[in-house]
PDB file of C-alpha atoms in Angstrom:
ATOM      1  CA  MET A  11     -91.429 166.736  45.684  1.00 47.00           C
ATOM      2  CA  GLN A  12     -95.064 166.415  46.858  1.00 42.00           C
ATOM      3  CA  ALA A  13     -95.099 169.701  48.436  1.00 43.00           C
ATOM      4  CA  TRP A  14     -93.643 171.242  45.310  1.00 36.00           C
ATOM      5  CA  MET A  15     -96.489 169.805  43.198  1.00 34.00           C
ATOM      6  CA  THR A  16     -99.155 170.786  45.772  1.00 33.00           C
ATOM      7  CA  ARG A  17     -98.033 174.523  45.575  1.00 36.00           C
ATOM      8  CA  THR A  18     -97.843 174.447  41.706  1.00 31.00           C
ATOM      9  CA  LEU A  19    -101.290 172.947  41.456  1.00 29.00           C
ATOM     10  CA  LEU A  20    -102.783 175.547  43.754  1.00 30.00           C
ATOM     11  CA  ILE A  21    -100.935 178.288  42.069  1.00 29.00           C
ATOM     12  CA  ALA A  22    -102.501 177.024  38.614  1.00 33.00           C
ATOM     13  CA  LEU A  23    -105.980 176.687  39.949  1.00 28.00           C
ATOM     14  CA  VAL A  24    -105.894 180.310  41.656  1.00 30.00           C
ATOM     15  CA  ALA A  25    -104.697 181.753  38.216  1.00 31.00           C
ATOM     16  CA  THR A  26    -107.516 179.834  36.373  1.00 31.00           C
ATOM     17  CA  ALA A  27    -110.062 181.132  38.796  1.00 31.00           C
ATOM     18  CA  ALA A  28    -108.889 184.856  38.450  1.00 33.00           C
ATOM     19  CA  GLY A  29    -108.975 184.526  34.702  1.00 35.00           C
ATOM     20  CA  ASN A  30    -112.520 183.258  34.840  1.00 36.00           C
ATOM     21  CA  ALA A  31    -113.800 185.627  37.315  1.00 34.00           C
ATOM     22  CA  ALA A  32    -114.901 188.395  34.770  1.00 51.00           C
ATOM     23  CA  GLY A  33    -116.884 185.694  32.933  1.00 73.00           C
ATOM     24  CA  CYS A  34    -117.655 185.617  29.198  1.00 87.00           C
ATOM     25  CA  PRO A  35    -121.053 186.736  27.958  1.00 88.00           C
ATOM     26  CA  ALA A  36    -123.419 183.960  26.416  1.00 92.00           C
ATOM     27  CA  SER A  37    -125.153 186.445  24.176  1.00 94.00           C
ATOM     28  CA  LEU A  38    -124.847 189.920  22.536  1.00 95.00           C
ATOM     29  CA  ASP A  39    -127.895 191.728  21.311  1.00 95.00           C
ATOM     30  CA  VAL A  40    -129.125 195.078  19.946  1.00 96.00           C
ATOM     31  CA  LEU A  41    -132.705 195.798  19.199  1.00 95.00           C
ATOM     32  CA  ALA A  42    -133.938 198.253  16.636  1.00 96.00           C
ATOM     33  CA  ASN A  43    -135.738 201.420  17.188  1.00 95.00           C
ATOM     34  CA  GLY A  44    -137.372 202.110  13.821  1.00 95.00           C
ATOM     35  CA  GLY A  45    -134.265 202.356  11.554  1.00 96.00           C
ATOM     36  CA  LYS A  46    -134.509 200.383   8.321  1.00 97.00           C
ATOM     37  CA  ALA A  47    -131.210 200.081   6.096  1.00 97.00           C
ATOM     38  CA  TRP A  48    -131.313 199.213   2.448  1.00 97.00           C
ATOM     39  CA  LEU A  49    -130.259 195.544   1.619  1.00 98.00           C
ATOM     40  CA  GLY A  50    -129.484 194.353  -1.993  1.00 97.00           C
ATOM     41  CA  MET A  51    -130.012 196.108  -5.317  1.00 96.00           C
ATOM     42  CA  SER A  52    -130.744 199.719  -5.473  1.00 93.00           C
ATOM     43  CA  ALA A  53    -132.407 201.762  -8.431  1.00 89.00           C
ATOM     44  CA  GLY A  54    -128.998 203.725  -8.545  1.00 89.00           C
ATOM     45  CA  GLY A  55    -127.072 200.582  -9.271  1.00 87.00           C
ATOM     46  CA  PHE A  56    -125.267 199.922  -6.067  1.00 92.00           C
ATOM     47  CA  ILE A  57    -125.734 196.705  -4.147  1.00 95.00           C
ATOM     48  CA  ALA A  58    -126.148 197.540  -0.456  1.00 97.00           C
ATOM     49  CA  GLY A  59    -124.690 195.241   2.148  1.00 98.00           C
ATOM     50  CA  GLU A  60    -124.893 195.878   5.950  1.00 98.00           C
ATOM     51  CA  GLY A  61    -122.720 194.768   8.742  1.00 98.00           C
ATOM     52  CA  GLN A  62    -121.659 195.351  12.422  1.00 98.00           C
ATOM     53  CA  SER A  63    -118.406 194.959  14.217  1.00 98.00           C
ATOM     54  CA  PHE A  64    -118.425 193.267  17.666  1.00 97.00           C
ATOM     55  CA  HIS A  65    -116.155 192.522  20.532  1.00 95.00           C
ATOM     56  CA  HIS A  66    -115.637 188.872  21.631  1.00 93.00           C
ATOM     57  CA  ASP A  67    -114.629 188.992  25.246  1.00 91.00           C
ATOM     58  CA  CYS A  68    -113.054 185.495  25.496  1.00 92.00           C
ATOM     59  CA  ASP A  69    -111.568 182.694  23.461  1.00 94.00           C
ATOM     60  CA  GLY A  70    -114.520 180.550  22.459  1.00 94.00           C
ATOM     61  CA  ALA A  71    -117.209 179.575  19.958  1.00 96.00           C
ATOM     62  CA  LEU A  72    -119.683 181.798  17.984  1.00 96.00           C
ATOM     63  CA  TYR A  73    -122.804 179.670  17.607  1.00 97.00           C
ATOM     64  CA  SER A  74    -125.303 181.883  15.889  1.00 97.00           C
ATOM     65  CA  VAL A  75    -125.924 185.397  14.508  1.00 98.00           C
ATOM     66  CA  ALA A  76    -129.490 186.786  13.724  1.00 98.00           C
ATOM     67  CA  ILE A  77    -130.498 189.960  11.823  1.00 98.00           C
ATOM     68  CA  GLN A  78    -133.839 191.495  11.728  1.00 98.00           C
ATOM     69  CA  LEU A  79    -135.192 191.459   8.222  1.00 98.00           C
ATOM     70  CA  VAL A  80    -137.838 193.954   7.016  1.00 98.00           C
ATOM     71  CA  LEU A  81    -139.837 192.922   3.811  1.00 98.00           C
ATOM     72  CA  ASP A  82    -142.951 194.893   2.440  1.00 97.00           C
ATOM     73  CA  GLY A  83    -143.348 192.942  -0.907  1.00 97.00           C
ATOM     74  CA  GLN A  84    -143.209 196.104  -3.093  1.00 96.00           C
ATOM     75  CA  ASN A  85    -140.894 197.043  -5.901  1.00 96.00           C
ATOM     76  CA  ALA A  86    -138.777 200.127  -5.097  1.00 94.00           C
ATOM     77  CA  GLY A  87    -137.403 202.084  -7.914  1.00 91.00           C
ATOM     78  CA  GLY A  88    -138.159 199.223 -10.418  1.00 94.00           C
ATOM     79  CA  VAL A  89    -136.267 196.796  -8.340  1.00 96.00           C
ATOM     80  CA  PRO A  90    -138.177 193.714  -7.156  1.00 97.00           C
ATOM     81  CA  PRO A  91    -138.566 192.666  -3.421  1.00 98.00           C
ATOM     82  CA  LEU A  92    -136.727 189.995  -1.649  1.00 98.00           C
ATOM     83  CA  GLY A  93    -139.130 187.109  -0.685  1.00 97.00           C
ATOM     84  CA  ALA A  94    -139.749 183.433  -0.100  1.00 97.00           C
ATOM     85  CA  GLY A  95    -137.244 181.308  -1.901  1.00 97.00           C
ATOM     86  CA  ASP A  96    -134.490 184.108  -1.930  1.00 97.00           C
ATOM     87  CA  THR A  97    -131.081 183.553  -0.503  1.00 97.00           C
ATOM     88  CA  ILE A  98    -129.327 185.913   1.844  1.00 98.00           C
ATOM     89  CA  TYR A  99    -125.855 185.429   3.212  1.00 98.00           C
ATOM     90  CA  MET A 100    -123.898 186.190   6.551  1.00 98.00           C
ATOM     91  CA  GLN A 101    -120.234 186.424   6.868  1.00 98.00           C
ATOM     92  CA  VAL A 102    -117.952 186.503   9.938  1.00 98.00           C
ATOM     93  CA  ARG A 103    -114.714 188.361   9.110  1.00 98.00           C
ATOM     94  CA  THR A 104    -111.683 189.909  10.852  1.00 98.00           C
ATOM     95  CA  LEU A 105    -111.648 193.678  10.682  1.00 97.00           C
ATOM     96  CA  GLY A 106    -108.857 193.178   8.312  1.00 95.00           C
ATOM     97  CA  GLY A 107    -111.251 191.791   5.955  1.00 94.00           C
ATOM     98  CA  ASN A 108    -110.395 188.032   6.107  1.00 97.00           C
ATOM     99  CA  VAL A 109    -113.437 185.756   5.686  1.00 98.00           C
ATOM    100  CA  LEU A 110    -113.695 183.241   8.570  1.00 98.00           C
ATOM    101  CA  ALA A 111    -116.999 181.746   7.708  1.00 98.00           C
ATOM    102  CA  THR A 112    -119.969 182.210   5.540  1.00 98.00           C
ATOM    103  CA  ARG A 113    -123.538 180.869   5.931  1.00 98.00           C
ATOM    104  CA  SER A 114    -126.636 181.240   3.876  1.00 97.00           C
ATOM    105  CA  ARG A 115    -130.398 181.078   4.417  1.00 97.00           C
ATOM    106  CA  VAL A 116    -133.356 180.675   2.138  1.00 97.00           C
ATOM    107  CA  LEU A 117    -136.194 183.001   3.206  1.00 97.00           C
ATOM    108  CA  ASP A 118    -139.441 181.612   4.074  1.00 97.00           C
ATOM    109  CA  PHE A 119    -141.451 184.764   3.968  1.00 97.00           C
ATOM    110  CA  SER A 120    -142.128 187.633   1.675  1.00 98.00           C
ATOM    111  CA  THR A 121    -143.787 190.318   3.941  1.00 98.00           C
ATOM    112  CA  GLY A 122    -143.275 191.312   7.529  1.00 98.00           C
ATOM    113  CA  VAL A 123    -140.490 191.703   9.956  1.00 98.00           C
ATOM    114  CA  GLN A 124    -138.607 188.520  11.025  1.00 98.00           C
ATOM    115  CA  TRP A 125    -135.370 187.619  12.856  1.00 98.00           C
ATOM    116  CA  VAL A 126    -133.270 185.429  10.334  1.00 98.00           C
ATOM    117  CA  VAL A 127    -130.809 183.095  12.169  1.00 98.00           C
ATOM    118  CA  PHE A 128    -127.587 181.933  10.760  1.00 98.00           C
ATOM    119  CA  ASP A 129    -126.166 178.790  12.350  1.00 97.00           C
ATOM    120  CA  PHE A 130    -122.390 178.528  12.886  1.00 97.00           C
ATOM    121  CA  THR A 131    -122.331 175.372  14.683  1.00 95.00           C
ATOM    122  CA  THR A 132    -121.473 173.117  12.071  1.00 93.00           C
ATOM    123  CA  PRO A 133    -118.524 173.208  11.908  1.00 93.00           C
ATOM    124  CA  THR A 134    -117.955 175.141  15.093  1.00 92.00           C
ATOM    125  CA  LEU A 135    -116.590 178.556  14.583  1.00 96.00           C
ATOM    126  CA  HIS A 136    -113.914 179.268  17.310  1.00 96.00           C
ATOM    127  CA  LEU A 137    -112.952 182.699  17.809  1.00 96.00           C
ATOM    128  CA  PRO A 138    -110.049 183.896  19.930  1.00 95.00           C
ATOM    129  CA  GLY A 139    -111.014 187.032  22.031  1.00 94.00           C
ATOM    130  CA  GLY A 140    -110.833 190.193  20.250  1.00 96.00           C
ATOM    131  CA  ASP A 141    -112.841 192.366  17.488  1.00 97.00           C
ATOM    132  CA  TYR A 142    -114.705 190.911  14.604  1.00 98.00           C
ATOM    133  CA  LEU A 143    -117.063 191.950  11.738  1.00 98.00           C
ATOM    134  CA  VAL A 144    -120.511 190.306  10.788  1.00 98.00           C
ATOM    135  CA  VAL A 145    -121.670 191.264   7.329  1.00 98.00           C
ATOM    136  CA  CYS A 146    -125.089 190.496   5.515  1.00 98.00           C
ATOM    137  CA  PHE A 147    -125.696 190.632   1.791  1.00 98.00           C
ATOM    138  CA  THR A 148    -127.627 189.159  -1.038  1.00 96.00           C
ATOM    139  CA  ALA A 149    -126.457 187.946  -4.395  1.00 87.00           C
ATOM    140  CA  SER A 150    -129.791 188.482  -6.096  1.00 89.00           C
ATOM    141  CA  ALA A 151    -130.883 191.650  -7.973  1.00 94.00           C
ATOM    142  CA  LYS A 152    -133.597 192.257  -5.354  1.00 97.00           C
ATOM    143  CA  GLN A 153    -133.975 194.594  -2.292  1.00 97.00           C
ATOM    144  CA  GLY A 154    -135.256 194.530   1.275  1.00 98.00           C
ATOM    145  CA  ARG A 155    -134.567 196.257   4.602  1.00 98.00           C
ATOM    146  CA  VAL A 156    -132.425 195.456   7.597  1.00 98.00           C
ATOM    147  CA  ALA A 157    -133.580 196.818  10.899  1.00 98.00           C
ATOM    148  CA  TYR A 158    -131.133 198.909  12.938  1.00 98.00           C
ATOM    149  CA  PHE A 159    -130.901 201.206  15.945  1.00 97.00           C
ATOM    150  CA  GLN A 160    -130.733 204.625  14.419  1.00 94.00           C
ATOM    151  CA  ASN A 161    -129.311 208.008  15.539  1.00 85.00           C
ATOM    152  CA  GLY A 162    -127.311 206.654  18.464  1.00 88.00           C
ATOM    153  CA  ASP A 163    -124.574 204.293  19.704  1.00 93.00           C
ATOM    154  CA  ALA A 164    -126.562 201.474  21.427  1.00 94.00           C
ATOM    155  CA  TYR A 165    -123.627 199.172  21.282  1.00 96.00           C
ATOM    156  CA  GLY A 166    -120.473 200.871  22.438  1.00 94.00           C
ATOM    157  CA  ALA A 167    -118.079 197.869  21.363  1.00 95.00           C
ATOM    158  CA  GLY A 168    -118.766 198.082  17.744  1.00 97.00           C
ATOM    159  CA  VAL A 169    -120.044 200.152  14.825  1.00 97.00           C
ATOM    160  CA  ARG A 170    -122.133 199.522  11.725  1.00 98.00           C
ATOM    161  CA  TYR A 171    -120.505 198.932   8.403  1.00 98.00           C
ATOM    162  CA  ILE A 172    -121.940 199.387   5.025  1.00 97.00           C
ATOM    163  CA  SER A 173    -120.905 198.259   1.603  1.00 97.00           C
ATOM    164  CA  GLU A 174    -122.031 199.470  -1.872  1.00 95.00           C
ATOM    165  CA  MET A 175    -120.991 196.239  -3.746  1.00 95.00           C
ATOM    166  CA  GLY A 176    -122.320 193.676  -1.490  1.00 95.00           C
ATOM    167  CA  GLU A 177    -120.085 191.039  -0.487  1.00 95.00           C
ATOM    168  CA  PHE A 178    -117.338 192.533  -2.521  1.00 95.00           C
ATOM    169  CA  GLY A 179    -117.171 195.688  -0.489  1.00 94.00           C
ATOM    170  CA  PRO A 180    -115.289 197.687   0.396  1.00 96.00           C
ATOM    171  CA  TRP A 181    -116.867 197.461   3.810  1.00 97.00           C
ATOM    172  CA  THR A 182    -116.738 200.992   5.383  1.00 97.00           C
ATOM    173  CA  ALA A 183    -117.188 201.639   9.064  1.00 98.00           C
ATOM    174  CA  LEU A 184    -119.553 204.276  10.032  1.00 97.00           C
ATOM    175  CA  THR A 185    -119.430 206.786  12.965  1.00 95.00           C
ATOM    176  CA  PRO A 186    -121.416 205.976  15.959  1.00 94.00           C
ATOM    177  CA  GLU A 187    -124.125 208.631  15.338  1.00 93.00           C
ATOM    178  CA  TYR A 188    -125.426 206.277  12.348  1.00 95.00           C
ATOM    179  CA  GLY A 189    -126.263 203.697  14.822  1.00 95.00           C
ATOM    180  CA  ASP A 190    -125.727 199.915  15.236  1.00 97.00           C
ATOM    181  CA  LEU A 191    -127.313 197.095  13.288  1.00 98.00           C
ATOM    182  CA  ALA A 192    -130.003 195.180  15.140  1.00 98.00           C
ATOM    183  CA  PHE A 193    -128.460 191.687  15.903  1.00 97.00           C
ATOM    184  CA  MET A 194    -128.527 188.796  18.201  1.00 98.00           C
ATOM    185  CA  MET A 195    -125.504 186.475  18.832  1.00 97.00           C
ATOM    186  CA  THR A 196    -125.118 183.416  20.841  1.00 96.00           C
ATOM    187  CA  LEU A 197    -121.505 182.700  22.112  1.00 95.00           C
ATOM    188  CA  GLU A 198    -119.799 180.329  24.266  1.00 90.00           C
ATOM    189  CA  GLY A 199    -120.707 181.497  27.829  1.00 78.00           C
ATOM    190  CA  ASP A 200    -119.174 181.423  31.165  1.00 61.00           C
ATOM    191  CA  PRO A 201    -116.678 178.567  31.812  1.00 51.00           C
ATOM    192  CA  VAL A 202    -117.339 176.200  34.802  1.00 43.00           C
ATOM    193  CA  ALA A 203    -115.745 177.936  37.880  1.00 45.00           C
ATOM    194  CA  ALA A 204    -112.541 176.456  39.023  1.00 43.00           C
ATOM    195  CA  GLU A 205    -112.088 175.126  42.705  1.00 43.00           C
ATOM    196  CA  LEU A 206    -109.180 174.875  44.755  1.00 44.00           C
ATOM    197  CA  SER A 207    -107.880 171.467  45.699  1.00 41.00           C
ATOM    198  CA  THR A 208    -104.841 169.688  47.172  1.00 45.00           C
ATOM    199  CA  TRP A 209    -102.541 167.227  45.173  1.00 41.00           C
ATOM    200  CA  GLY A 210    -103.823 164.597  47.675  1.00 50.00           C
ATOM    201  CA  ALA A 211    -107.485 165.284  46.918  1.00 50.00           C
ATOM    202  CA  MET A 212    -106.691 165.149  43.221  1.00 41.00           C
ATOM    203  CA  LYS A 213    -105.118 161.855  43.390  1.00 42.00           C
ATOM    204  CA  ALA A 214    -107.930 160.418  45.693  1.00 46.00           C
ATOM    205  CA  ALA A 215    -110.473 161.478  42.993  1.00 43.00           C
ATOM    206  CA  TYR A 216    -108.968 159.315  40.400  1.00 35.00           C
ATOM    207  CA  ARG A 217    -108.509 156.003  42.586  1.00 41.00           C
TER     208      ARG A 217
END
């Protein structure tokens, strides 16, 4: 009986170690290269939203998502600019459109370029490994820009998405030549490596 339990434990530990060998990234990020995509109300009447799909390698938590917001403080086509005191939103969705979590941030600046961070730790957002979508939008009748990597596929595991009705979509995937949203994500990283042990050693550790 003891020999059987020893073999079973060793098999389980070896399988765990093999499953963890590839590891899980603790972060994903794409930097902008001059692209500035419209966010919010336009003079033409549509409400631009911006998004990005991404691949989560392992089961684990998504802790934060950041986008790079570009504000010039100027009216554009009669539409006032986003600025300090305005609220922008970030959602995590399935590719099928189900909303998994929504966070908001009140802006504390009116001009310049800043990373705006959305915290998903309270409550913690756990995601099984797979493909997901993050989308950014504003509910106010104002406008700004979101930085993106233009004219190229900087992030091969996902694509940019756009909406002409803000939160309400439909959210449409763009082809890779339209670039990727500039984003930074922090994720649950590499798990602690498993170590092989005998049943006797395991019992001794708990005496």
